[in-house]
């Protein structure tokens, strides 16, 4: 599995906003929702 700093950040377009996400590993999808003003890097390292 790649390290968090080696993983590409992707974006989902929701119309008026973009949602950034990173995909790691295999298996079932887990979605983490950050708090207000949180960032993807809040969850690093995985």
mmCIF file of C-alpha atoms in Angstrom:
data_model
loop_
_atom_site.group_PDB
_atom_site.id
_atom_site.type_symbol
_atom_site.label_atom_id
_atom_site.label_comp_id
_atom_site.label_asym_id
_atom_site.label_seq_id
_atom_site.Cartn_x
_atom_site.Cartn_y
_atom_site.Cartn_z
ATOM 1 C CA UNK A 1 0.000 0.000 0.000
ATOM 2 C CA UNK A 2 1.229 3.508 -0.798
ATOM 3 C CA UNK A 3 2.057 6.009 1.911
ATOM 4 C CA UNK A 4 -0.247 9.025 2.280
ATOM 5 C CA UNK A 5 2.327 11.342 0.705
ATOM 6 C CA UNK A 6 2.679 9.035 -2.334
ATOM 7 C CA UNK A 7 -1.044 8.876 -3.087
ATOM 8 C CA UNK A 8 -2.622 11.094 -5.723
ATOM 9 C CA UNK A 9 -5.461 13.379 -4.673
ATOM 10 C CA UNK A 10 -8.574 13.053 -6.869
ATOM 11 C CA UNK A 11 -11.573 15.367 -7.109
ATOM 12 C CA UNK A 12 -15.297 14.621 -7.455
ATOM 13 C CA UNK A 13 -17.268 17.439 -9.093
ATOM 14 C CA UNK A 14 -20.604 17.992 -7.360
ATOM 15 C CA UNK A 15 -21.745 20.895 -9.519
ATOM 16 C CA UNK A 16 -20.784 24.024 -7.610
ATOM 17 C CA UNK A 17 -18.103 22.378 -5.426
ATOM 18 C CA UNK A 18 -15.225 19.925 -5.707
ATOM 19 C CA UNK A 19 -14.694 17.203 -3.115
ATOM 20 C CA UNK A 20 -11.118 15.958 -2.740
ATOM 21 C CA UNK A 21 -10.476 12.292 -1.987
ATOM 22 C CA UNK A 22 -7.701 9.711 -1.895
ATOM 23 C CA UNK A 23 -8.056 5.999 -2.493
ATOM 24 C CA UNK A 24 -6.007 3.436 -0.530
ATOM 25 C CA UNK A 25 -5.853 -0.348 -0.508
ATOM 26 C CA UNK A 26 -8.505 -2.869 -1.457
ATOM 27 C CA UNK A 27 -11.810 -4.029 -0.054
ATOM 28 C CA UNK A 28 -14.914 -2.184 1.053
ATOM 29 C CA UNK A 29 -15.027 1.585 0.743
ATOM 30 C CA UNK A 30 -14.904 3.655 3.921
ATOM 31 C CA UNK A 31 -15.738 7.356 3.773
ATOM 32 C CA UNK A 32 -14.320 9.676 6.427
ATOM 33 C CA UNK A 33 -16.071 13.020 6.783
ATOM 34 C CA UNK A 34 -13.901 15.782 8.215
ATOM 35 C CA UNK A 35 -15.136 18.319 10.679
ATOM 36 C CA UNK A 36 -15.727 21.940 9.706
ATOM 37 C CA UNK A 37 -12.496 23.445 8.332
ATOM 38 C CA UNK A 38 -10.819 20.025 8.315
ATOM 39 C CA UNK A 39 -8.507 18.827 5.543
ATOM 40 C CA UNK A 40 -7.558 15.518 3.958
ATOM 41 C CA UNK A 41 -4.292 15.639 5.855
ATOM 42 C CA UNK A 42 -6.126 15.520 9.204
ATOM 43 C CA UNK A 43 -6.347 11.730 8.699
ATOM 44 C CA UNK A 44 -2.649 11.241 7.803
ATOM 45 C CA UNK A 45 -0.882 8.957 8.302
ATOM 46 C CA UNK A 46 -3.253 6.095 7.621
#
